[in-house]
Short mmCIF file of C-alpha atoms and ligand atoms in Angstrom, two decimals:
data_model
loop_
_atom_site.label_atom_id
_atom_site.label_comp_id
_atom_site.label_asym_id
_atom_site.label_seq_id
_atom_site.Cartn_x
_atom_site.Cartn_y
_atom_site.Cartn_z
CA UNK A 1 0.24 0.14 -0.03
CA UNK A 2 2.89 2.29 0.63
CA UNK A 3 3.33 2.74 -3.49
CA UNK A 4 -0.43 3.44 -3.68
CA UNK A 5 -0.34 6.30 -0.93
CA UNK A 6 2.78 8.19 -2.94
CA UNK A 7 0.44 8.22 -5.67
CA UNK A 8 -1.12 11.42 -3.78
CA UNK A 9 0.30 14.85 -3.32
CA UNK A 10 -0.11 15.99 0.52
CA UNK A 11 -2.41 18.20 -0.93
CA UNK A 12 -4.92 14.83 -1.71
CA UNK A 13 -3.67 12.54 0.50
CA UNK A 14 -3.73 15.09 3.69
CA UNK A 15 -6.53 17.02 5.58
CA UNK A 16 -6.26 20.58 6.22
CA UNK A 17 -7.14 22.72 8.92
CA UNK A 18 -7.56 26.35 9.64
CA UNK A 19 -6.28 29.16 11.53
CA UNK A 20 -8.39 31.86 12.22
CA UNK A 21 -4.31 33.87 13.67
CA UNK A 22 -7.00 36.92 15.89
CA UNK A 23 -8.96 33.65 17.77
CA UNK A 24 -6.09 30.60 18.00
CA UNK A 25 -4.37 31.54 20.80
CA UNK A 26 -3.08 35.28 22.17
CA UNK A 27 0.28 35.34 23.55
CA UNK A 28 1.27 38.59 24.29
CA UNK A 29 -2.73 39.83 26.05
CA UNK A 30 -3.71 42.05 23.94
CA UNK A 31 -6.68 39.40 23.75
CA UNK A 32 -5.72 38.84 19.47
CA UNK A 33 -3.65 35.89 18.52
CA UNK A 34 -0.94 35.61 17.08
CA UNK A 35 1.75 33.40 15.08
CA UNK A 36 3.81 32.19 18.09
CA UNK A 37 0.67 30.91 19.94
CA UNK A 38 0.25 28.60 16.86
CA UNK A 39 3.10 27.69 17.54
CA UNK A 40 3.28 26.76 20.56
CA UNK A 41 -0.82 25.06 19.17
CA UNK A 42 1.38 22.94 16.81
CA UNK A 43 1.69 19.95 18.91
CA UNK A 44 -1.64 20.35 20.10
CA UNK A 45 -3.06 20.33 16.06
CA UNK A 46 0.05 16.72 15.19
CA UNK A 47 -1.66 15.03 17.62
CA UNK A 48 -5.21 15.52 16.35
CA UNK A 49 -3.93 13.85 12.89
CA UNK A 50 -4.51 16.61 10.98
CA UNK A 51 -1.96 17.61 7.86
CA UNK A 52 -1.45 21.04 7.02
CA UNK A 53 -2.74 24.48 8.29
CA UNK A 54 -3.95 27.05 7.37
CA UNK A 55 -3.52 30.40 8.70
CA UNK A 56 -5.80 33.79 6.36
CA UNK A 57 -4.25 36.93 6.97
CA UNK A 58 -1.41 38.14 9.12
CA UNK A 59 -0.15 40.67 6.66
CA UNK A 60 0.13 44.29 7.71
CA UNK A 61 -3.23 45.42 7.71
CA UNK A 62 -5.78 47.97 9.32
CA UNK A 63 -8.36 45.70 10.41
CA UNK A 64 -11.10 47.41 8.52
CA UNK A 65 -12.20 43.84 7.06
CA UNK A 66 -9.90 41.78 9.69
CA UNK A 67 -6.51 41.47 7.78
CA UNK A 68 -8.37 41.11 4.27
CA UNK A 69 -6.78 44.65 3.50
CA UNK A 70 -3.81 43.65 3.54
CA UNK A 71 -1.30 47.26 3.47
CA UNK A 72 1.74 44.74 2.77
CA UNK A 73 2.18 41.25 0.50
CA UNK A 74 5.28 40.70 2.20
CA UNK A 75 5.33 41.33 5.86
CA UNK A 76 3.93 40.23 9.14
CA UNK A 77 0.96 43.08 11.05
CA UNK A 78 3.14 43.52 14.20
CA UNK A 79 0.11 42.95 16.44
CA UNK A 80 0.63 38.89 15.03
CA UNK A 81 4.26 38.83 16.17
CA UNK A 82 7.28 39.08 13.15
CA UNK A 83 8.50 37.25 9.81
CA UNK A 84 11.86 35.71 12.01
CA UNK A 85 8.22 34.29 14.24
CA UNK A 86 6.57 33.11 10.86
CA UNK A 87 10.07 31.65 9.37
CA UNK A 88 10.36 30.50 12.74
CA UNK A 89 6.38 28.33 12.40
CA UNK A 90 6.82 27.49 8.89
CA UNK A 91 10.09 25.42 10.90
CA UNK A 92 8.45 24.15 13.47
CA UNK A 93 4.87 23.19 11.04
CA UNK A 94 7.85 21.73 9.01
CA UNK A 95 9.70 19.95 11.49
CA UNK A 96 6.10 17.52 13.05
CA UNK A 97 5.84 17.05 9.36
CA UNK A 98 2.65 19.98 9.28
CA UNK A 99 2.65 21.99 5.53
CA UNK A 100 1.14 25.37 6.05
CA UNK A 101 -1.21 26.97 3.65
CA UNK A 102 -1.32 31.61 4.06
CA UNK A 103 -3.60 33.16 2.28
CA UNK A 104 -3.22 35.60 -0.51
CA UNK A 105 -5.09 38.19 -1.26
CA UNK A 106 -5.07 40.34 -5.04
CA UNK A 107 -8.11 41.50 -5.72
CA UNK A 108 -7.80 43.91 -3.51
CA UNK A 109 -5.75 45.88 -1.25
CA UNK A 110 -5.56 48.72 1.67
CA UNK A 111 -6.35 51.94 1.49
CA UNK A 112 -3.28 52.27 3.84
CA UNK A 113 -1.61 49.90 0.65
CA UNK A 114 1.76 52.26 -0.85
CA UNK A 115 0.42 51.15 -4.46
CA UNK A 116 -2.97 52.56 -3.51
CA UNK A 117 -1.80 55.44 -1.48
CA UNK A 118 0.20 56.58 -4.66
CA UNK A 119 -2.34 55.55 -6.72
CA UNK A 120 -4.79 57.97 -5.42
CA UNK A 121 -2.72 60.99 -5.22
CA UNK A 122 -2.54 62.21 -8.95
CA UNK A 123 -4.30 61.42 -12.13
CA UNK A 124 -0.45 60.82 -13.31
CA UNK A 125 0.73 58.82 -10.38
CA UNK A 126 2.25 55.65 -12.19
CA UNK A 127 -0.04 54.08 -9.94
CA UNK A 128 -2.61 55.69 -10.64
CA UNK A 129 -3.70 52.42 -13.27
CA UNK A 130 -2.92 50.14 -10.44
CA UNK A 131 -6.48 50.30 -9.32
CA UNK A 132 -10.09 50.81 -11.16
CA UNK A 133 -10.79 54.30 -11.14
CA UNK A 134 -13.42 55.71 -13.45
CA UNK A 135 -14.99 59.30 -13.60
CA UNK A 136 -18.67 59.67 -12.31
CA UNK A 137 -21.51 59.01 -13.86
CA UNK A 138 -23.33 61.55 -15.46
CA UNK A 139 -25.87 62.09 -13.09
CA UNK A 140 -22.77 62.66 -10.67
CA UNK A 141 -22.56 58.83 -9.42
CA UNK A 142 -20.61 56.55 -9.43
CA UNK A 143 -19.85 54.62 -12.67
CA UNK A 144 -22.22 51.86 -12.54
CA UNK A 145 -24.96 50.17 -10.61
CA UNK A 146 -22.69 47.92 -9.07
CA UNK A 147 -22.59 46.52 -5.21
CA UNK A 148 -20.78 46.18 -2.45
CA UNK A 149 -20.93 42.84 -0.49
CA UNK A 150 -20.97 44.83 3.07
CA UNK A 151 -23.28 47.22 2.14
CA UNK A 152 -23.86 50.14 -0.06
CA UNK A 153 -22.46 51.09 -4.01
CA UNK A 154 -19.38 49.18 -5.01
CA UNK A 155 -17.31 52.58 -6.27
CA UNK A 156 -16.57 55.97 -3.58
CA UNK A 157 -15.76 59.23 -4.22
CA UNK A 158 -12.32 61.09 -4.10
CA UNK A 159 -12.12 64.21 -4.83
CA UNK A 160 -8.11 64.48 -4.85
CA UNK A 161 -8.70 63.72 -7.81
CA UNK A 162 -12.99 64.06 -9.13
CA UNK A 163 -12.91 60.92 -9.63
CA UNK A 164 -14.28 56.89 -8.32
CA UNK A 165 -12.58 54.20 -7.54
CA UNK A 166 -14.59 50.56 -6.55
CA UNK A 167 -14.57 48.44 -4.26
CA UNK A 168 -15.98 45.45 -3.60
CA UNK A 169 -16.15 44.89 -0.48
CA UNK A 170 -15.29 47.51 2.61
CA UNK A 171 -14.47 50.88 1.24
CA UNK A 172 -10.88 50.65 2.65
CA UNK A 173 -10.48 47.79 -0.03
CA UNK A 174 -10.49 49.66 -3.48
CA UNK A 175 -9.65 46.68 -6.01
CA UNK A 176 -6.26 46.17 -8.38
CA UNK A 177 -6.71 46.59 -11.33
CA UNK A 178 -5.50 43.61 -12.91
CA UNK A 179 -5.35 44.26 -15.91
CA UNK A 180 -2.46 45.68 -16.20
CA UNK A 181 0.60 44.03 -16.27
CA UNK A 182 2.61 45.96 -14.13
CA UNK A 183 0.22 44.85 -11.28
CA UNK A 184 0.25 41.00 -12.08
CA UNK A 185 4.52 41.19 -12.15
CA UNK A 186 4.04 42.87 -9.06
CA UNK A 187 1.64 39.90 -7.47
CA UNK A 188 3.29 37.83 -8.05
CA UNK A 189 6.51 38.74 -6.90
CA UNK A 190 3.75 39.07 -3.64
CA UNK A 191 3.65 35.10 -4.28
CA UNK A 192 7.29 34.51 -5.20
CA UNK A 193 8.21 36.02 -2.00
CA UNK A 194 6.30 33.74 0.61
CA UNK A 195 7.30 31.05 -2.22
CA UNK A 196 10.47 31.22 -0.80
CA UNK A 197 9.90 31.87 2.64
CA UNK A 198 8.81 27.78 2.02
CA UNK A 199 4.89 27.33 2.61
CA UNK A 200 3.43 24.89 1.22
CA UNK A 201 0.14 26.46 -0.58
CA UNK A 202 -1.51 29.37 -0.87
CA UNK A 203 -5.72 30.13 -0.65
CA UNK A 204 -6.85 32.67 -2.48
CA UNK A 205 -9.62 34.72 -1.73
CA UNK A 206 -12.27 34.93 -4.21
CA UNK A 207 -9.70 34.28 -7.16
CA UNK A 208 -13.18 34.60 -8.73
CA UNK A 209 -13.09 38.96 -9.11
CA UNK A 210 -9.92 39.20 -10.56
CA UNK A 211 -11.01 40.53 -13.70
CA UNK A 212 -13.91 42.57 -13.89
CA UNK A 213 -16.76 43.70 -16.87
CA UNK A 214 -13.86 46.36 -19.43
CA UNK A 215 -16.74 47.77 -19.63
CA UNK A 216 -17.83 48.07 -16.24
CA UNK A 217 -21.42 47.71 -17.51
CA UNK A 218 -24.60 48.65 -15.92
CA UNK A 219 -25.88 43.97 -13.49
CA UNK A 220 -29.09 43.37 -14.28
CA UNK A 221 -31.95 43.15 -11.54
CA UNK A 222 -31.65 40.10 -9.70
CA UNK A 223 -35.93 38.98 -9.58
CA UNK A 224 -35.28 36.18 -6.83
CA UNK A 225 -33.26 39.67 -5.02
CA UNK A 226 -35.84 37.65 -1.70
CA UNK A 227 -37.54 40.95 -0.13
CA UNK A 228 -36.22 43.16 2.97
CA UNK A 229 -33.04 43.31 2.52
CA UNK A 230 -31.85 45.60 3.89
CA UNK A 231 -32.13 49.21 1.94
CA UNK A 232 -28.44 49.89 1.63
CA UNK A 233 -28.30 46.03 0.02
CA UNK A 234 -27.05 47.10 -2.92
CA UNK A 235 -25.24 43.81 -3.87
CA UNK A 236 -27.50 40.97 -3.74
CA UNK A 237 -30.87 42.67 -5.52
CA UNK A 238 -28.19 42.64 -8.93
CA UNK A 239 -26.93 39.64 -10.81
CA UNK A 240 -23.73 39.08 -10.93
CA UNK A 241 -22.66 39.13 -13.95
CA UNK A 242 -20.10 42.05 -15.31
CA UNK A 243 -17.83 41.74 -12.16
CA UNK A 244 -17.20 37.64 -11.33
CA UNK A 245 -16.15 34.98 -12.64
CA UNK A 246 -15.31 36.42 -15.63
CA UNK A 247 -14.39 33.64 -18.92
CA UNK A 248 -11.38 36.26 -19.05
CA UNK A 249 -9.83 35.34 -15.12
CA UNK A 250 -8.55 31.57 -16.97
CA UNK A 251 -5.71 33.67 -17.60
CA UNK A 252 -4.33 34.45 -14.88
CA UNK A 253 -5.51 31.22 -13.20
CA UNK A 254 -2.04 29.18 -15.22
CA UNK A 255 -0.12 32.28 -15.00
CA UNK A 256 -0.89 32.15 -11.20
CA UNK A 257 0.02 27.94 -11.36
CA UNK A 258 2.63 28.54 -13.46
CA UNK A 259 4.35 30.70 -10.60
CA UNK A 260 3.75 28.04 -8.25
CA UNK A 261 5.00 25.14 -10.20
CA UNK A 262 8.53 26.63 -10.04
CA UNK A 263 8.80 25.30 -6.81
CA UNK A 264 8.93 22.00 -6.01
CA UNK A 265 5.30 20.65 -4.45
CA UNK A 266 2.69 23.60 -3.80
CA UNK A 267 -0.21 23.75 -4.20
CA UNK A 268 -2.89 26.52 -5.31
CA UNK A 269 -6.26 26.94 -3.62
CA UNK A 270 -8.68 29.41 -4.95
CA UNK A 271 -12.51 30.89 -3.13
CA UNK A 272 -15.20 29.75 -5.15
CA UNK A 273 -18.30 29.87 -5.45
CA UNK A 274 -21.18 30.09 -7.78
CA UNK A 275 -22.54 26.96 -10.14
CA UNK A 276 -21.00 23.58 -10.94
CA UNK A 277 -20.82 24.64 -14.51
CA UNK A 278 -18.66 27.55 -13.75
CA UNK A 279 -17.28 26.53 -10.85
CA UNK A 280 -14.54 23.19 -12.02
CA UNK A 281 -13.43 25.38 -15.19
CA UNK A 282 -11.17 26.89 -12.39
CA UNK A 283 -9.50 23.10 -12.70
CA UNK A 284 -8.01 24.19 -16.03
CA UNK A 285 -8.13 21.99 -19.17
CA UNK A 286 -5.08 20.39 -19.05
CA UNK A 287 -4.87 20.29 -15.18
CA UNK A 288 -3.13 23.15 -14.99
CA UNK A 289 -4.90 26.43 -13.01
CA UNK A 290 -6.26 26.26 -8.87
CA UNK A 291 -5.20 22.74 -7.73
CA UNK A 292 -8.66 22.94 -5.39
CA UNK A 293 -11.34 25.54 -6.26
CA UNK A 294 -12.52 25.04 -2.62
CA UNK A 295 -16.16 23.65 -2.76
CA UNK A 296 -18.53 24.81 -0.45
CA UNK A 297 -21.48 23.56 -1.97
CA UNK A 298 -22.52 21.28 1.22
CA UNK A 299 -23.26 25.07 2.32
CA UNK A 300 -25.12 25.69 0.51
CA UNK A 301 -28.90 26.48 2.34
CA UNK A 302 -29.24 25.77 6.25
CA UNK A 303 -30.57 22.23 5.46
CA UNK A 304 -29.31 18.96 7.92
CA UNK A 305 -30.71 16.23 4.53
CA UNK A 306 -29.09 13.91 3.37
CA UNK A 307 -30.61 13.56 -0.19
CA UNK A 308 -29.46 17.25 -0.97
CA UNK A 309 -25.84 16.07 0.87
CA UNK A 310 -25.39 13.35 -1.40
CA UNK A 311 -27.57 15.26 -4.28
CA UNK A 312 -24.18 17.90 -4.08
CA UNK A 313 -21.49 15.56 -3.78
CA UNK A 314 -23.21 13.02 -6.52
CA UNK A 315 -23.26 16.46 -8.71
CA UNK A 316 -19.25 17.12 -7.83
CA UNK A 317 -18.14 13.40 -8.26
CA UNK A 318 -19.46 13.59 -11.77
CA UNK A 319 -18.69 17.42 -12.42
CA UNK A 320 -14.73 16.52 -12.45
CA UNK A 321 -13.03 15.39 -15.41
CA UNK A 322 -9.84 12.14 -14.77
CA UNK A 323 -7.60 14.88 -12.61
CA UNK A 324 -8.85 16.80 -10.86
CA UNK A 325 -8.99 16.38 -6.87
CA UNK A 326 -12.90 16.25 -4.38
CA UNK A 327 -12.27 18.52 -1.88
CA UNK A 328 -15.00 20.16 0.61
CA UNK A 329 -15.25 22.45 2.93
CA UNK A 330 -18.57 22.42 5.54
CA UNK A 331 -17.35 25.57 7.43
CA UNK A 332 -15.44 29.04 8.07
CA UNK A 333 -14.51 32.20 8.71
CA UNK A 334 -17.49 33.46 6.93
CA UNK A 335 -20.34 30.84 7.62
CA UNK A 336 -22.26 29.96 10.34
CA UNK A 337 -21.22 27.30 12.54
CA UNK A 338 -21.57 23.88 12.24
CA UNK A 339 -23.66 23.04 15.64
CA UNK A 340 -25.79 25.81 15.04
CA UNK A 341 -25.65 25.69 11.13
CA UNK A 342 -27.01 22.11 11.11
CA UNK A 343 -29.64 22.19 14.66
CA UNK A 344 -27.27 20.96 16.75
CA UNK A 345 -24.57 18.61 18.58
CA UNK A 346 -25.49 15.66 17.80
CA UNK A 347 -25.62 16.66 13.56
CA UNK A 348 -21.94 18.46 13.96
CA UNK A 349 -20.79 14.32 15.07
CA UNK A 350 -22.03 12.79 12.03
CA UNK A 351 -21.20 15.98 9.72
CA UNK A 352 -17.96 15.05 11.08
CA UNK A 353 -18.13 12.15 9.68
CA UNK A 354 -18.77 13.01 6.80
CA UNK A 355 -16.22 15.12 5.94
CA UNK A 356 -13.36 13.12 6.33
CA UNK A 357 -14.97 10.68 5.00
CA UNK A 358 -15.51 11.26 1.49
CA UNK A 359 -13.31 11.11 -1.46
CA UNK A 360 -11.56 14.61 -1.12
CA UNK A 361 -8.73 17.00 0.45
CA UNK A 362 -11.20 18.22 4.18
CA UNK A 363 -10.92 21.35 5.29
CA UNK A 364 -11.62 21.76 9.12
CA UNK A 365 -12.73 25.27 10.62
CA UNK A 366 -10.50 25.67 14.37
CA UNK A 367 -12.98 24.73 16.72
CA UNK A 368 -15.13 22.56 15.10
CA UNK A 369 -13.40 19.50 16.31
CA UNK A 370 -15.13 20.55 19.34
CA UNK A 371 -18.51 21.19 18.54
CA UNK A 372 -17.93 25.23 19.05
CA UNK A 373 -21.07 27.05 17.95
CA UNK A 374 -21.28 30.56 17.57
CA UNK A 375 -21.56 33.50 20.09
CA UNK A 376 -23.95 36.27 20.89
CA UNK A 377 -22.19 39.58 19.79
CA UNK A 378 -24.25 41.98 21.90
CA UNK A 379 -24.09 44.55 19.54
CA UNK A 380 -21.81 47.48 21.09
CA UNK A 381 -19.35 44.31 20.52
CA UNK A 382 -20.16 43.81 16.69
CA UNK A 383 -16.41 43.96 14.86
CA UNK A 384 -17.75 42.32 11.21
CA UNK A 385 -17.77 45.25 8.82
CA UNK A 386 -20.54 42.89 6.90
CA UNK A 387 -22.14 43.41 10.85
CA UNK A 388 -22.18 46.54 11.36
CA UNK A 389 -23.46 47.11 7.61
CA UNK A 390 -25.81 44.87 6.94
CA UNK A 391 -27.20 44.59 10.10
CA UNK A 392 -26.61 42.47 13.58
CA UNK A 393 -28.24 39.63 12.03
CA UNK A 394 -25.11 39.40 9.03
CA UNK A 395 -21.87 39.87 11.01
CA UNK A 396 -19.62 36.99 11.14
CA UNK A 397 -18.01 37.94 14.08
CA UNK A 398 -20.46 34.83 15.37
CA UNK A 399 -17.66 31.64 14.14
CA UNK A 400 -15.00 33.77 15.22
CA UNK A 401 -14.67 34.20 18.58
CA UNK A 402 -11.85 33.11 21.06
CA UNK A 403 -10.56 29.46 20.96
CA UNK A 404 -12.13 27.43 23.51
CA UNK A 405 -8.71 26.29 25.13
CA UNK A 406 -9.95 25.16 28.99
CA UNK A 407 -11.82 25.81 31.41
CA UNK A 408 -9.72 28.65 33.05
CA UNK A 409 -10.38 32.35 32.94
CA UNK A 410 -11.03 33.95 28.75
CA UNK A 411 -11.19 29.63 28.14
CA UNK A 412 -7.06 29.52 28.19
CA UNK A 413 -6.86 32.02 24.89
CA UNK A 414 -5.85 35.41 26.49
CA UNK A 415 -4.60 35.49 29.81
CA UNK A 416 -6.76 36.59 32.50
CA UNK A 417 -7.73 40.62 32.68
CA UNK A 418 -7.42 40.56 29.59
CA UNK A 419 -10.40 41.23 27.12
CA UNK A 420 -10.55 39.56 24.21
CA UNK A 421 -11.24 40.99 21.31
CA UNK A 422 -14.74 38.69 20.54
CA UNK A 423 -16.08 37.22 23.30
CA UNK A 424 -15.67 34.25 24.20
CA UNK A 425 -18.17 31.36 23.92
CA UNK A 426 -20.37 31.24 27.99
CA UNK A 427 -20.73 27.69 27.21
CA UNK A 428 -17.46 27.23 27.10
CA UNK A 429 -15.70 25.53 30.73
CA UNK A 430 -18.14 22.23 29.39
CA UNK A 431 -17.15 22.83 25.45
CA UNK A 432 -12.99 23.23 26.00
CA UNK A 433 -10.23 20.68 24.72
CA UNK A 434 -9.39 19.87 27.63
CA UNK A 435 -11.68 18.76 29.04
CA UNK A 436 -12.42 16.71 26.06
CA UNK A 437 -9.88 15.42 25.04
CA UNK A 438 -10.21 13.65 28.26
CA UNK A 439 -13.21 12.70 27.40
CA UNK A 440 -13.42 9.22 25.35
CA UNK A 441 -17.32 9.92 23.77
CA UNK A 442 -15.92 13.81 22.97
CA UNK A 443 -16.56 14.85 18.90
CA UNK A 444 -12.74 15.64 19.82
CA UNK A 445 -12.28 12.63 20.75
CA UNK A 446 -13.94 11.74 17.54
CA UNK A 447 -12.09 13.69 15.43
CA UNK A 448 -9.32 11.90 16.32
CA UNK A 449 -10.58 9.13 16.00
CA UNK A 450 -11.27 9.71 12.13
CA UNK A 451 -8.61 11.62 11.15
CA UNK A 452 -6.40 8.95 12.49
CA UNK A 453 -7.99 6.31 9.95
CA UNK A 454 -8.07 8.50 7.67
CA UNK A 455 -4.57 8.52 7.61
CA UNK A 456 -4.08 4.62 8.09
CA UNK A 457 -7.09 3.53 5.64
CA UNK A 458 -6.26 4.24 1.83
CA UNK A 459 -9.91 2.82 0.74
CA UNK A 460 -10.79 6.76 2.98
CA UNK A 461 -7.68 9.03 1.44
CA UNK A 462 -7.20 8.12 -1.93
CA UNK A 463 -10.78 5.12 -2.63
CA UNK A 464 -13.18 5.88 -4.83
CA UNK A 465 -16.51 6.63 -3.84
CA UNK A 466 -19.83 4.75 -4.55
CA UNK A 467 -23.43 6.18 -3.49
CA UNK A 468 -25.83 3.19 -2.40
CA UNK A 469 -29.70 3.72 -2.97
CA UNK A 470 -31.38 3.24 -0.07
CA UNK A 471 -35.27 2.61 1.69
CA UNK A 472 -34.73 6.13 3.80
CA UNK A 473 -34.32 9.70 2.45
CA UNK A 474 -33.42 10.85 5.95
CA UNK A 475 -30.25 7.53 5.36
CA UNK A 476 -27.18 8.54 3.11
CA UNK A 477 -24.60 5.45 2.77
CA UNK A 478 -21.17 4.99 0.61
CA UNK A 479 -18.31 2.78 -0.09
CA UNK A 480 -15.07 3.53 -0.36
CA UNK A 481 -12.86 1.05 -2.12
CA UNK A 482 -8.84 0.84 -1.96
CA UNK A 483 -7.80 -2.92 -3.51
CA UNK A 484 -8.52 -5.44 -1.16
CA UNK A 485 -9.49 -2.12 1.58
CA UNK A 486 -13.65 -1.69 2.05
CA UNK A 487 -15.37 0.99 4.14
CA UNK A 488 -19.04 1.24 3.73
CA UNK A 489 -21.00 4.64 5.78
CA UNK A 490 -23.61 5.30 6.52
CA UNK A 491 -24.94 8.52 8.20
CA UNK A 492 -28.23 8.70 9.97
CA UNK A 493 -29.21 11.98 9.53
CA UNK A 494 -33.28 12.06 11.17
CA UNK A 495 -33.69 11.44 14.70
CA UNK A 496 -34.76 8.08 14.65
CA UNK A 497 -33.77 5.34 14.26
CA UNK A 498 -33.70 2.97 10.78
CA UNK A 499 -32.92 -0.10 10.01
CA UNK A 500 -32.18 -0.84 6.93
CA UNK A 501 -31.45 -4.68 4.40
CA UNK A 502 -27.81 -4.21 2.86
CA UNK A 503 -28.44 -7.33 0.75
CA UNK A 504 -25.24 -6.90 -1.48
CA UNK A 505 -23.29 -6.81 1.28
CA UNK A 506 -23.11 -10.32 4.16
CA UNK A 507 -21.56 -9.06 7.31
CA UNK A 508 -19.33 -6.47 8.51
CA UNK A 509 -17.23 -4.81 10.74
CA UNK A 510 -17.70 -1.37 13.07
CA UNK A 511 -14.37 0.66 13.18
CA UNK A 512 -16.59 3.72 14.32
CA UNK A 513 -19.50 5.29 15.72
CA UNK A 514 -19.38 8.34 15.68
CA UNK A 515 -21.04 7.21 19.73
CA UNK A 516 -17.90 6.06 20.03
CA UNK A 517 -19.30 3.49 21.74
CA UNK A 518 -19.64 0.13 19.21
CA UNK A 519 -17.47 -1.58 17.38
CA UNK A 520 -17.32 -5.08 16.09
CA UNK A 521 -18.78 -7.66 13.74
CA UNK A 522 -22.46 -6.88 12.04
CA UNK A 523 -24.43 -9.02 10.02
CA UNK A 524 -25.62 -6.23 7.23
CA UNK A 525 -28.80 -8.06 6.72
CA UNK A 526 -30.07 -5.28 9.41
CA UNK A 527 -27.81 -2.78 9.41
CA UNK A 528 -29.15 -0.44 12.48
CA UNK A 529 -28.65 3.36 12.74
CA UNK A 530 -29.97 4.71 16.06
CA UNK A 531 -30.87 8.38 15.69
CA UNK A 532 -28.44 10.94 14.50
CA UNK A 533 -26.18 8.15 14.26
CA UNK A 534 -23.35 7.43 11.50
CA UNK A 535 -21.09 4.09 11.00
CA UNK A 536 -17.35 2.92 9.17
CA UNK A 537 -18.37 -0.89 8.33
CA UNK A 538 -15.15 -2.73 7.30
CA UNK A 539 -16.13 -4.70 4.94
C1 LIG B 601 -13.59 36.49 1.16
C2 LIG B 601 -12.85 36.16 2.88
C3 LIG B 601 -13.72 36.89 3.64
C4 LIG B 601 -13.30 38.71 3.03
C5 LIG B 601 -14.12 38.81 1.59
C6 LIG B 601 -12.62 39.63 1.14
O1 LIG B 601 -14.92 35.68 0.89
O2 LIG B 601 -13.19 35.36 3.07
O3 LIG B 601 -13.69 36.80 4.62
O4 LIG B 601 -13.95 39.78 4.18
O5 LIG B 601 -13.06 38.06 1.03
O6 LIG B 601 -10.91 39.62 1.50
#
């Protein structure tokens, strides 16, 4: 089987763990997590059994969008540490046989980036064309009707030169002009900078937005816009036709890939939403674009539904060309926590088994391994610009709260007496790593088992996937096979027990139940699942 293992690259075989650095571990006592904190928790991550960490941005930033507004692409914000600490983090990560992926935010910089400061200074500044500037419309308003994701128009007027600049997020996030070859070169150099610092890959922020319509035409109205949108949500009122996912982007994807391919074994992951046929193209016709366009489809809607999950997996499997490797994301720093989205703790266990037994690279968001839930943020504590502009129910702070390490002050995230940048969850004394590590039936223990089993099982990290039709709509069953190794995964999405016959098979051995209380041989003429139970059977 060693030979089989070698057929897979690290980012295919491995499991990625996303760290939101601000919220992971604060070693300086400023209420904000830092790189040293990540170094201190590497043993935890290694022991958990993940293979790679992905860090959300740690670059110098005014933090208008918590680091997704980058003021220097080639440095570390002092609040997180410095380059020397970053290099130590890379070395310590690699010493534990883990890989490190970093966020890259190419679509927009901070308005405090020296490039933008120059660009806005005059119409004939050499960097003017590095950003997207346009004259006002005839009525003096913004050049077109595009809205910002975070509310309001996607354009802000600059008195200095009498033109508007484009920003589809905060006004502090002006968009770079990727049609300008100088911008491309400068941005590719930022990739090389980090490649030289030995990072193993990049997660590329809103990668489908890089090029916009040459003529910046108006977007058409969205006939399905939800009613009762906040008045300033201009974005959702339009169909996103001319501002994202242009076919022209593929040229850039290939260029980006070439930069990475000049180094060994590096991985390009892109944040990419949108319909499946468009999404799949980002692997490249020849597999020469992104290695992994992030697949968020299991998060679509908020419905805990076995058939919907299966349909999503099957549609993606069917759409992938031979060379393309699948991947799955169930949570991140922009979305509700699993436990909150899918109804409760019972569902998070089944979701964990699903994520870690499908064919393709899974990404785990920090804290999911202890079942962290969305934290209600008092209105005066809301930090996220999306929540501030579009209303408290849209704030992403809820899923960015401090990691719950132990039952001590601040859940062990910040030293006692410090106020963390976001409130710690109320339930932290009962829900934390230290407590769950001691508990043989905790969700953390379940993650340990799942990760160990996946890593040691060719069928799970590399085998084929075949769904089975069963008589219950709320049960999802599939086979994973590699050579003689065969696993059957049976997931009961319902709060009722389910018994089903699996005539294709005789006996199986339960190697793992989400309840962590049973293993051993079972006859499969009647396979019984308890409410909200998932099992992995070796056939
Ligand atoms: C991505 C990030 C999100 C950020 C936005 C703008 O969607 O995941 O957190 O606000 O891009 O950079």
